[in-house]
Coordinates of C-alpha atoms in Angstrom, one line a residue:
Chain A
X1 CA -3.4 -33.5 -10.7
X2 CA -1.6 -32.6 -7.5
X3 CA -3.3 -33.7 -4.3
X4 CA -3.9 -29.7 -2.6
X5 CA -1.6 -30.8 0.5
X6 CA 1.1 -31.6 -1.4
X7 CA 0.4 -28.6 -4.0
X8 CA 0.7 -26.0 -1.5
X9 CA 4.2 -27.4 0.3
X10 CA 5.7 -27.1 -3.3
X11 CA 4.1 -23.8 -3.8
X12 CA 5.7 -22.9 -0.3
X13 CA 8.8 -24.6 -1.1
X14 CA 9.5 -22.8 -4.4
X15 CA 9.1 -19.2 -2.5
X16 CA 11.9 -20.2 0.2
X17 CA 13.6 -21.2 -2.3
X18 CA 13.4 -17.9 -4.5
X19 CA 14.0 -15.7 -1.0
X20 CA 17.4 -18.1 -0.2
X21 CA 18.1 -17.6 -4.2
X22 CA 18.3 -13.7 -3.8
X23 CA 20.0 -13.6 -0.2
X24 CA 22.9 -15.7 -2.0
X25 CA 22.7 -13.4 -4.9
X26 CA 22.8 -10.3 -2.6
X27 CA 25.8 -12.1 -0.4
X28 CA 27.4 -12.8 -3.7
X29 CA 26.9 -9.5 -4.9
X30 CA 28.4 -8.0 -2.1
X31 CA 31.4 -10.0 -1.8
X32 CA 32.3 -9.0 -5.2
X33 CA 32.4 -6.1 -6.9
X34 CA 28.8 -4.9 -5.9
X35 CA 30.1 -4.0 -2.3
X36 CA 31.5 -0.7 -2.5
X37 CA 28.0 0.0 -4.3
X38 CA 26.0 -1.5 -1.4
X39 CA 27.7 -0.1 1.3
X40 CA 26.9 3.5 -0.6
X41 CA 23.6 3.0 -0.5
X42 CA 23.7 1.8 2.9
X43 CA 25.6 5.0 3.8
X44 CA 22.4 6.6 2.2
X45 CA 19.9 4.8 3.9
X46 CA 19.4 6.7 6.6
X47 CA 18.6 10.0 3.9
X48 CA 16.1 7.6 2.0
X49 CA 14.2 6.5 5.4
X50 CA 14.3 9.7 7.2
X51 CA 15.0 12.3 5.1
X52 CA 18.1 13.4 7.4
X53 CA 21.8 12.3 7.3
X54 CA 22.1 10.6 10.8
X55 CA 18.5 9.4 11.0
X56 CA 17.3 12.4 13.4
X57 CA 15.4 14.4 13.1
X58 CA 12.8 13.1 10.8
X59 CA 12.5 15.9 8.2
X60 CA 11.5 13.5 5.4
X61 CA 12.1 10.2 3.3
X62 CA 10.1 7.0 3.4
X63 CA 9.3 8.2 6.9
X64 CA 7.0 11.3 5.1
X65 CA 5.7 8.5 2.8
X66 CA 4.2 6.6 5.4
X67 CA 2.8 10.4 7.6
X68 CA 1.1 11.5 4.0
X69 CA -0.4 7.9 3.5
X70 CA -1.9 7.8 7.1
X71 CA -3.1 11.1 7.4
X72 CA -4.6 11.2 3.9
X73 CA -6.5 7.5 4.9
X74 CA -7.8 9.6 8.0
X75 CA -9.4 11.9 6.0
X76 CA -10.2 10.1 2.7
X77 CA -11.8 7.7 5.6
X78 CA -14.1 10.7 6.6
X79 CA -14.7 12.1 3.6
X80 CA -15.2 8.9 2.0
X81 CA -17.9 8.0 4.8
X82 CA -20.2 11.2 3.9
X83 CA -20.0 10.7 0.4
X84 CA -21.0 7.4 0.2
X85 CA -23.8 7.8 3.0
X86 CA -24.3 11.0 0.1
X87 CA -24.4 8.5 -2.7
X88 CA -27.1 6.3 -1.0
X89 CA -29.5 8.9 0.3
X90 CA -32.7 8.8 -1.0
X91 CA -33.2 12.4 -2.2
X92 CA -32.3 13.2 -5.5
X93 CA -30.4 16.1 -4.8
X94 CA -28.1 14.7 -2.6
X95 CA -27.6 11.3 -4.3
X96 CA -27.0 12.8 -8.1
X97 CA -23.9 15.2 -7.3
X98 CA -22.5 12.9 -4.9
X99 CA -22.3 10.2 -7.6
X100 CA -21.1 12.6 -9.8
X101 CA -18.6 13.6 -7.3
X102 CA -17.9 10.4 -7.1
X103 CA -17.2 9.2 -10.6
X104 CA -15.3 12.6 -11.3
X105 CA -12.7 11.7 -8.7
X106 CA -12.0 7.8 -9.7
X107 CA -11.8 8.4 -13.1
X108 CA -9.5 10.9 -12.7
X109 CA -5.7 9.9 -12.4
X110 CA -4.1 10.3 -9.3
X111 CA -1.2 12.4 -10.6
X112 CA -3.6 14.7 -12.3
X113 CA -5.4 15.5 -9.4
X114 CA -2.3 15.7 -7.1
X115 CA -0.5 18.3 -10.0
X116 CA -3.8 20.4 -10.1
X117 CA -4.3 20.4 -6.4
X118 CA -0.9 21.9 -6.7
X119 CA -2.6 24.9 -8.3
X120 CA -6.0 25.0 -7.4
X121 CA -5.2 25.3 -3.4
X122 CA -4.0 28.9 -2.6
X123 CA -0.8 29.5 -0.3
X124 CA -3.1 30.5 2.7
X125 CA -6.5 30.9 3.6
X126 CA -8.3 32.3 6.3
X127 CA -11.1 31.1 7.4
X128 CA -13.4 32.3 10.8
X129 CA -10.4 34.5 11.4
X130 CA -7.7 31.7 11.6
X131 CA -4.9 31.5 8.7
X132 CA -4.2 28.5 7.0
X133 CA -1.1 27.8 5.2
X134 CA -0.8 25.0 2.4
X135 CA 2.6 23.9 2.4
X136 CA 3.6 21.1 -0.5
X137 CA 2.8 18.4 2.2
X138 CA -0.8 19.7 2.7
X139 CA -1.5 20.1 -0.7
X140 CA -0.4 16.7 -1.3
X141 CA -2.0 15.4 1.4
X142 CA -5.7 17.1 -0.1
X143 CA -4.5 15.8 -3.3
X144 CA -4.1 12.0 -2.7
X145 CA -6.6 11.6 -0.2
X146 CA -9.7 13.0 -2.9
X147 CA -9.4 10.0 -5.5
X148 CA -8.8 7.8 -2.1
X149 CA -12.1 9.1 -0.7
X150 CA -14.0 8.6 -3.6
X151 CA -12.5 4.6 -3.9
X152 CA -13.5 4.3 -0.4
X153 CA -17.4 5.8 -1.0
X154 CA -17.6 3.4 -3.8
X155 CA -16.2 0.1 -1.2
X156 CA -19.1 1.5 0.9
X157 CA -21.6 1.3 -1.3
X158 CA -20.8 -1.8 -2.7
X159 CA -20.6 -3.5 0.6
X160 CA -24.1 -2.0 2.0
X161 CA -26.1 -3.0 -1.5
X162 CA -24.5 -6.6 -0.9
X163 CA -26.0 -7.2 2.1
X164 CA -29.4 -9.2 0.8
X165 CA -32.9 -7.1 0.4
X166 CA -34.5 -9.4 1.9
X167 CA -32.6 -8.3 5.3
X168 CA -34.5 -4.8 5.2
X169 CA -37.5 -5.9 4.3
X170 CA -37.9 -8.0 7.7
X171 CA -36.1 -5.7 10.2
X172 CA -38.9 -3.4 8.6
X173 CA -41.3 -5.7 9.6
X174 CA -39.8 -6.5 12.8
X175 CA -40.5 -2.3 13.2
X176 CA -37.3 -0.7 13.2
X177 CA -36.7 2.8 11.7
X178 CA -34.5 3.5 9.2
X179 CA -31.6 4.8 10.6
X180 CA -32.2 2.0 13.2
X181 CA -32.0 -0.6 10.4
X182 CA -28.9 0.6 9.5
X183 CA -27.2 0.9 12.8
X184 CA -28.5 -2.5 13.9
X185 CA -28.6 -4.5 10.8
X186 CA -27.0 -3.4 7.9
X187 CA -23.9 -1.3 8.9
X188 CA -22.4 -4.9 11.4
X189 CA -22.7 -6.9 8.7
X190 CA -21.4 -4.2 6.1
X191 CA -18.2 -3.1 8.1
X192 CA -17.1 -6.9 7.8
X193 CA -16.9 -6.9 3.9
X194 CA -15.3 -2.6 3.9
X195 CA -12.5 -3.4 5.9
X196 CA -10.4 -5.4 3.6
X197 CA -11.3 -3.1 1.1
X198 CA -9.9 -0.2 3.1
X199 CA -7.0 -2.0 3.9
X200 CA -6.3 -2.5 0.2
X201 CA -7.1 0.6 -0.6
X202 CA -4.1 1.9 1.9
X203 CA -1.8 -0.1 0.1
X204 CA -3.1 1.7 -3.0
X205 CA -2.4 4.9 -0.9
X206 CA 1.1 3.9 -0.4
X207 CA 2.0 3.0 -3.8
X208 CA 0.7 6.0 -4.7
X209 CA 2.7 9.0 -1.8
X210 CA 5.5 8.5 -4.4
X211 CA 3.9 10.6 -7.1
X212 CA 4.3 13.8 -4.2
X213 CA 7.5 13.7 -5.7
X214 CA 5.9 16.5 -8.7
X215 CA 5.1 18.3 -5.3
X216 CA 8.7 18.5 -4.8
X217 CA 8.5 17.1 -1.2
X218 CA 11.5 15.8 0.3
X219 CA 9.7 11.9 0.0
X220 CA 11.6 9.0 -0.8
X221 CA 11.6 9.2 -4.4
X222 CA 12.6 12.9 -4.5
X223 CA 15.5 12.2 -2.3
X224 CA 16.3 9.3 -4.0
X225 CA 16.4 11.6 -7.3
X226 CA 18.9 14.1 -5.6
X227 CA 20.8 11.1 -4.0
X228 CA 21.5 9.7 -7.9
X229 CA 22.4 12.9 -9.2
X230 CA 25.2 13.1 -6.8
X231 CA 25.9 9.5 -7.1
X232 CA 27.9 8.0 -10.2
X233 CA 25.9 5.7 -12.8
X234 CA 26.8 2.3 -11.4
X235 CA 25.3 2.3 -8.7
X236 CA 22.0 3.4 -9.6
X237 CA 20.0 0.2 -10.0
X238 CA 21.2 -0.7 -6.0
X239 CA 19.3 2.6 -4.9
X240 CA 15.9 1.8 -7.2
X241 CA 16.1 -1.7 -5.4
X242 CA 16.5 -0.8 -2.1
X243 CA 13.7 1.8 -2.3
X244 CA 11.5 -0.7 -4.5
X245 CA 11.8 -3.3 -1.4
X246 CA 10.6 -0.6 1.0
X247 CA 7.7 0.1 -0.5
X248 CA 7.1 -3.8 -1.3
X249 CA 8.0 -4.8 2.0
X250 CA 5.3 -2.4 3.7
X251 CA 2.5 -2.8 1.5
X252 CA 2.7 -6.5 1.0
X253 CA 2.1 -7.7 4.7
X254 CA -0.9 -4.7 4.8
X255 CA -2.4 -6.2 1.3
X256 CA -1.8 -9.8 2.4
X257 CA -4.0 -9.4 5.5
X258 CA -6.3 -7.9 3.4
X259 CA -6.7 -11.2 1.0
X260 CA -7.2 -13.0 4.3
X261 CA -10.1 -10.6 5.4
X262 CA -11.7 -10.6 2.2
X263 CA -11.5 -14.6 1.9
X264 CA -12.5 -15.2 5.4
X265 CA -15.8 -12.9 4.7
X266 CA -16.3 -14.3 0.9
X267 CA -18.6 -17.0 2.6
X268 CA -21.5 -15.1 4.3
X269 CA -23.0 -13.4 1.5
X270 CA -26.4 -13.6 2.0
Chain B
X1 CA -14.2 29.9 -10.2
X2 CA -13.7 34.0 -11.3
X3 CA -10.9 34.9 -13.5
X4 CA -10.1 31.6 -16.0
X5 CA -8.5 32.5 -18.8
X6 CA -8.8 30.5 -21.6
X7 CA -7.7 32.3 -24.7
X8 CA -4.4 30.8 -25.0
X9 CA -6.7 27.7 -26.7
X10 CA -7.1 29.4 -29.3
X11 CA -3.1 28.9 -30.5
X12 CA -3.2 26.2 -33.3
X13 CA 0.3 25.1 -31.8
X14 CA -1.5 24.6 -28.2
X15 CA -3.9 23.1 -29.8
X16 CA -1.6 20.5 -31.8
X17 CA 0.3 19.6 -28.6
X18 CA -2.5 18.9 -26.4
X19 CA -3.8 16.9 -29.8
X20 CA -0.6 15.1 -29.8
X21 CA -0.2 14.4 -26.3
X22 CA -3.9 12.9 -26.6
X23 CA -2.8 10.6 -29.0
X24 CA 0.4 9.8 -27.3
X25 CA -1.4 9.0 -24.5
X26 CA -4.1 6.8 -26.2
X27 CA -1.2 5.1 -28.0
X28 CA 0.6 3.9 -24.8
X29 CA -2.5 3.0 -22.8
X30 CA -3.9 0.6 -25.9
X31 CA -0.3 -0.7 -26.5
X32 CA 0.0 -1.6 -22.8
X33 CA -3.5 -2.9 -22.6
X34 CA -3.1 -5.3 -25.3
X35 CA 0.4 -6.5 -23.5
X36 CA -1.4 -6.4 -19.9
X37 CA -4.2 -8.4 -21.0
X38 CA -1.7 -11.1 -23.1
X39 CA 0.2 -11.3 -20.2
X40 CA -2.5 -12.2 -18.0
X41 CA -4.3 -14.5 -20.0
X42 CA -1.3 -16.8 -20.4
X43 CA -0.2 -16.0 -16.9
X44 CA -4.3 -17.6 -15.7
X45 CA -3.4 -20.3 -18.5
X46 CA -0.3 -21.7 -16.6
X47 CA -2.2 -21.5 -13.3
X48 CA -4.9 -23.6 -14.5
X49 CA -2.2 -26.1 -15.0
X50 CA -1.3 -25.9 -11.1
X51 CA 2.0 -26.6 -11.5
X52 CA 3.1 -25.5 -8.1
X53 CA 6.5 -23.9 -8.7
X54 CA 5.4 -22.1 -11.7
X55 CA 2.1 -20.7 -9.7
X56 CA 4.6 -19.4 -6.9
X57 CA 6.5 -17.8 -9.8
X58 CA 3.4 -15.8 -11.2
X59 CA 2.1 -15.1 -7.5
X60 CA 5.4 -13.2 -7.0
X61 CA 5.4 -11.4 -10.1
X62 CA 2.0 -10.5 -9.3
X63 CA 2.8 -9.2 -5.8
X64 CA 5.9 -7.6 -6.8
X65 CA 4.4 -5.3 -9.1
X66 CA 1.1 -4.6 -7.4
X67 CA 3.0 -3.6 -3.9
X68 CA 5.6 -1.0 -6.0
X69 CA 4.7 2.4 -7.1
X70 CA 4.2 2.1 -10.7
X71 CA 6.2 5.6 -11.1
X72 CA 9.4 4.0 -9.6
X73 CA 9.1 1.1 -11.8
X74 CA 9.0 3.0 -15.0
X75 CA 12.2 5.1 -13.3
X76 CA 14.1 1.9 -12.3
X77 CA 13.1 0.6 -16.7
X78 CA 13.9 3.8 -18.1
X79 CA 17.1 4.4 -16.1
X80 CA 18.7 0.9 -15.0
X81 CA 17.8 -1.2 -18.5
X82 CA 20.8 1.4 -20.0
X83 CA 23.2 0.8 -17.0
X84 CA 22.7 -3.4 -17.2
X85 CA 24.2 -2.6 -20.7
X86 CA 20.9 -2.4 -23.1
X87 CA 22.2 -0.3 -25.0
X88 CA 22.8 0.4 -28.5
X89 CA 24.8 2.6 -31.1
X90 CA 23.3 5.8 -32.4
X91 CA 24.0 5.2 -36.7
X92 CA 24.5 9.0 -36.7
X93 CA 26.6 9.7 -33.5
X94 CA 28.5 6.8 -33.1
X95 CA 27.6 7.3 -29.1
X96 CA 26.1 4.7 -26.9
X97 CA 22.4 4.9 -26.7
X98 CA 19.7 3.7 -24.6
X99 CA 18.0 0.2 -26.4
X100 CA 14.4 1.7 -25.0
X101 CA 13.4 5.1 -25.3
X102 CA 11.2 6.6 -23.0
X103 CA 8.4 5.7 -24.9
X104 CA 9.5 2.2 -25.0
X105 CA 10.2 2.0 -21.5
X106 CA 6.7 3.1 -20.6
X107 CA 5.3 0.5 -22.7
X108 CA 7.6 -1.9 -21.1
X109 CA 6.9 -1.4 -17.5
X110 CA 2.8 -0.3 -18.1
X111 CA 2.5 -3.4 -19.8
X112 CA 4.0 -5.7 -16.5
X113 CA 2.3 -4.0 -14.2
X114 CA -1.0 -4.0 -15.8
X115 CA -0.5 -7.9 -16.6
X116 CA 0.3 -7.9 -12.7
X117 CA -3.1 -6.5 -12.1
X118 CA -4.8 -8.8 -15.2
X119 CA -3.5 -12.0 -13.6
X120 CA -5.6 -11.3 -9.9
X121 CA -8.3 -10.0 -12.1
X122 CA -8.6 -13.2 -14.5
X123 CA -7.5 -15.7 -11.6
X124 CA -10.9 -14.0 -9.1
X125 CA -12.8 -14.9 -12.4
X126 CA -11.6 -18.2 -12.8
X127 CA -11.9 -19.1 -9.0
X128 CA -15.8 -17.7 -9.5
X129 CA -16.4 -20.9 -11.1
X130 CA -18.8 -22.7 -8.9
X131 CA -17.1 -26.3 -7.9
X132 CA -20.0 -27.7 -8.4
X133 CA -20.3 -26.9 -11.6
X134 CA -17.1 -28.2 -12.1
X135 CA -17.7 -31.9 -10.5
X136 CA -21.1 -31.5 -12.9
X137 CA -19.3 -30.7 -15.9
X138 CA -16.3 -33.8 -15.2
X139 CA -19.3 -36.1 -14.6
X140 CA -20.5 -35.7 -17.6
X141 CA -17.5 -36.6 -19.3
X142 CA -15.4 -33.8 -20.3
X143 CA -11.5 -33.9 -20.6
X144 CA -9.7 -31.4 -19.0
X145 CA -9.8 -29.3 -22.2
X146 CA -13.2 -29.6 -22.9
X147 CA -13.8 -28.2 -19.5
X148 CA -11.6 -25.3 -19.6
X149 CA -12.9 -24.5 -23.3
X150 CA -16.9 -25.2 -23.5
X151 CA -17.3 -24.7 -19.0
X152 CA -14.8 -22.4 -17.4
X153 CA -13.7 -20.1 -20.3
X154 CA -17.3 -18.6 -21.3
X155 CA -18.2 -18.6 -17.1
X156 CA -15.4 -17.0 -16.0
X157 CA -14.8 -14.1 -18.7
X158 CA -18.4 -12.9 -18.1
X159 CA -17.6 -12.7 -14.6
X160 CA -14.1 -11.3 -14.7
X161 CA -15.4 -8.0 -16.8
X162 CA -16.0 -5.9 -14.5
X163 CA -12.5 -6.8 -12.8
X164 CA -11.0 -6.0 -16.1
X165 CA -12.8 -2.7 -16.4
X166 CA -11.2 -1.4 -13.2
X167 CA -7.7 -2.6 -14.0
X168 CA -7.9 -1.1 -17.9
X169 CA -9.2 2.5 -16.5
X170 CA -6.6 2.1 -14.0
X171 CA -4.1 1.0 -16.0
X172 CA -5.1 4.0 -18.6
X173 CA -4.9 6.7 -15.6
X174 CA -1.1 5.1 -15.0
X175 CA 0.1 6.4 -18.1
X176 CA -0.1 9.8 -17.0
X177 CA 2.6 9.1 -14.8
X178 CA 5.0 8.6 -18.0
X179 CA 5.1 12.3 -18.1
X180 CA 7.6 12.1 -15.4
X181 CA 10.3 10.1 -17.5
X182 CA 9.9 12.3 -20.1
X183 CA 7.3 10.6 -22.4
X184 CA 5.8 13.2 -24.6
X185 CA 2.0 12.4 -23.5
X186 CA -0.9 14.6 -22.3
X187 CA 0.6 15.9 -18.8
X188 CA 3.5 16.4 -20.4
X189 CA 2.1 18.8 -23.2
X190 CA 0.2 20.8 -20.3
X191 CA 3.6 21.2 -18.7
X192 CA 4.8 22.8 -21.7
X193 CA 1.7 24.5 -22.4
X194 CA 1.4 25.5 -18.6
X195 CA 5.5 26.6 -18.8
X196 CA 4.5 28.8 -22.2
X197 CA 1.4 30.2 -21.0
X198 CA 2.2 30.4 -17.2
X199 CA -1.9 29.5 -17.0
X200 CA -1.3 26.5 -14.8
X201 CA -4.8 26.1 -13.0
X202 CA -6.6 26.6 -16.7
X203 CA -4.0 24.3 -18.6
X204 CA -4.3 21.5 -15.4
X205 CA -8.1 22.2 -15.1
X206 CA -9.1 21.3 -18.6
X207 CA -6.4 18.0 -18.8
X208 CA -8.1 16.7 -15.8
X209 CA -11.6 16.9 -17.4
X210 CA -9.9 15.5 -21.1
X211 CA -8.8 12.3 -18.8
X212 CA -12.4 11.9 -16.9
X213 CA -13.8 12.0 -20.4
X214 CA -11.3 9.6 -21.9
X215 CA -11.5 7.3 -18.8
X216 CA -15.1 7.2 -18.5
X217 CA -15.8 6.6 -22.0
X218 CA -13.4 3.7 -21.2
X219 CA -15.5 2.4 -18.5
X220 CA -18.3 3.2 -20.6
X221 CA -17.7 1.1 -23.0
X222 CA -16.7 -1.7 -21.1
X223 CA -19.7 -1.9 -19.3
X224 CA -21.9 -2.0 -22.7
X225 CA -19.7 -5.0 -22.9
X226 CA -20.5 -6.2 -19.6
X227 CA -24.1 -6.1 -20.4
X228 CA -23.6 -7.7 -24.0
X229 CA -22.3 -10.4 -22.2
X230 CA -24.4 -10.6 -19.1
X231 CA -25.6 -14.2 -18.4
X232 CA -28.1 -15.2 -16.6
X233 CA -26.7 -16.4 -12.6
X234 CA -23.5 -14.5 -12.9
X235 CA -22.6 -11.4 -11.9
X236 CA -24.4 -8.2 -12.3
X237 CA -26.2 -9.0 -15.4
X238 CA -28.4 -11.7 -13.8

């Protein structure tokens, strides 16, 4: 058995050595006869990121991937919050649906919900007299960020039940209310453990904007559909890798962090 | 809601396809399971070796395939496997044709990206493992086997169950996503039945409560297995 010193430097080692393995493979490639098919898809980058030719304006691309993902956090983040505050509440009126709710939403797949969303959400509504219109985006947006808000009641919940009974049971006797207890006690110690989780779950989030493509979007996969029909055969797998590595390389950093989070709270579970 | 319309279920042929697309879809979420779960299991086996190169290996597969969409991974199988030259001859045509169909191709990339999300579930259970039952266990005289077999083995599949129920129900909610390269599944019935009918919000209404049904009898299940299993001191069952 390896000492853990030494275990990790080879660990570390054997990933510098895969990344220096596939920058020679991608020089290599390019110097022979892959150039002409990277420099196509670097021609096309631009498209792919920002949905536009020269880069400007932004009309769509990876850069729309990353505006659905935060907005739809925002609001899954909000409407995560009530439901699982819903999910915890101690009448049964409230509590029962919300779970409901709540199991209704994870259970169902993403794509499902986004494609029904699609057709459940009129063109326009009007509410108190001002008009709303649904384009693809918003519907998309509503769509992803339902099963996101449901994931994120669920990290709530788990994280405020964590947090020992035998914490309420003497801030009760210490005389705090309720709703005290939970500002003062339980929510400081709970917002430790949710924030990984909600930072895993917007890497989830991410993965997941590509499926707006059945929204018919201009996103990155949509574009990168059009790009390939225009594009001959060979070159195809260059333009799945290059828009594989943009999602990997934002959500790996955001779901790395996130492992360090969750192991630096992993210890203080009492 | 006012209005729904649902007399088009009363077609036999609707009927059959969303019955087939059921069954399509049950086929590729059990096939990929069973491929997820082997690949995880011997993926946690070669970790427990700590070999360090091979670890870094797994780690990357691992956070390859849990930082891509799953979608563009079954695109990139189901359209780049034929243009790397996997490809064989049709015995009728004589043409050049793909070596995985759709179907196949689905399997294929399901099943890595399930495995992916197996690997982190088994390894969390594995690292559950008190150390100090560990040290106990060595001092008592076991070989390195003997530990894994009679100590970390029964220990850390208790605890890993409930890990394993999220990645199989999420792993079964992936497969609708095969619809989009063309897999013949449930989605992709309710297009056609949708594209037939034009009754889009009944057709996509009743497919999303036939997958909450199928998913949480899924989780159902798996948490009757979770409590069949519970142990005293470990997890939720204590």
């Amino acid at each position: 058995m390896l000492s853990d010193v030494l275990y990790i430097r080879r660990k570390r080692q054997t990933k510098q050595a895969v990344a220096i393995l596939t920058l020679l493979l991608l020089v290599f490639t390019t110097f022979g006869h892959g150039a002409s098919q990277w420099m196509l898809v670097v021609a096309r980058l631009p498209l792919l990121l920002t949905g536009s030719m020269s880069g400007w304006p932004i009309t769509g691309g990876f850069a729309l991937n990353i505006f659905i993902s935060i907005i739809s956090m925002a609001a899954a983040t909000v409407m995560g919050v009530l439901l699982g505050i819903a999910m915890m509440a101690h009448r049964g009126w409230l509590r029962r649906p919300a779970i409901l709710l709540m199991n209704f939403l994870r259970n169902a797949p993403w794509l499902v919900l986004l494609f029904s969303m699609l057709y459940l959400l009129p063109y326009h509504a009007e509410l108190f007299g001002i008009r709303f219109d649904f384009s693809p985006v918003a519907k998309s947006i509503i769509g992803l960020s339902l099963p996101t808000a449901a994931n994120f009641a669920e990290i709530i919940r788990g994280a405020v039940q964590s947090i020992h009974a035998g914490q309420w049971e003497s801030a009760r006797s210490l005389g705090y209310s309720h709703l005290q207890i939970y500002r003062l006690v339980i929510l400081p110690q709970a917002l430790r453990r949710i924030i990984p989780g909600w930072m895993s779950l917007y890497a989830l989030l991410m993965i997941s904007t590509a499926l707006a493509t059945v929204t018919g979007v201009q996103e990155v996969v949509t574009l990168l559909r059009t790009t390939l029909a225009m594009e001959s055969e060979s070159t195809l797998i260059y333009f799945y890798v290059a828009v594989l590595l943009m999602f990997f390389f934002y959500c790996y950093p955001i779901a790395l962090l996130a492992r360090r989070l969750e192991n630096k709270t992993k210890g203080d579970a009492i | 809601m006012a209005g729904l319309d649902y007399t088009w279920l009363l077609d036999p042929v609707y009927q059959q396809w969303l019955l087939k697309g059921v069954g399509i879809t049950l086929e590729l979420a059990v096939i990929s399971s069973l491929f997820a779960i082997v690949i995880g299991l011997v993926a946690t086996l070669a970790l427990t070796l700590r070999i360090a190169w091979l670890d870094a290996l797994i780690e990357l597969f691992v956070e390859l395939f849990r930082n891509t969409p799953p979608l563009l991974q079954m695109l990139f199988f189901y359209f780049t496997l034929t243009q790397l030259g996997f490809t064989v001859e049709d015995p009728v045509t004589g043409l050049q044709k793909p070596l995985f169909s759709a179907f196949a191709s689905a399997c294929v990339s399901l099943s890595l990206f399930g495995g992916a999300l197996c690997v982190e579930a088994f390894r969390s259970g594995m690292e559950a493992v008190p150390k100090a039952t560990l040290e106990a266990a060595r001092a008592l005289g076991y070989t390195r086997l003997g530990l894994f077999r009679h100590v970390q083995v029964p220990i850390a599949s208790r605890v890993c169950l409930p890990a394993l129920t999220n990645v199989l129900t999420n792993l079964f909610k992936t497969t609708s996503q095969s619809s989009v390269i063309t897999v013949p599944e449930l989605m992709y019935a309710a297009g056609q039945i949708y594209n037939d009918t034009f009754r889009t919000l009944e057709v996509m209404l009743l497919v999303l409560v036939i997958y909450v049904v199928l998913v949480s009898l899924l989780a159902w299940g798996l948490s009757c297995l979770e409590r069949l299993f519970a142990y005293p001191g470990y997890g939720n069952g204590g």
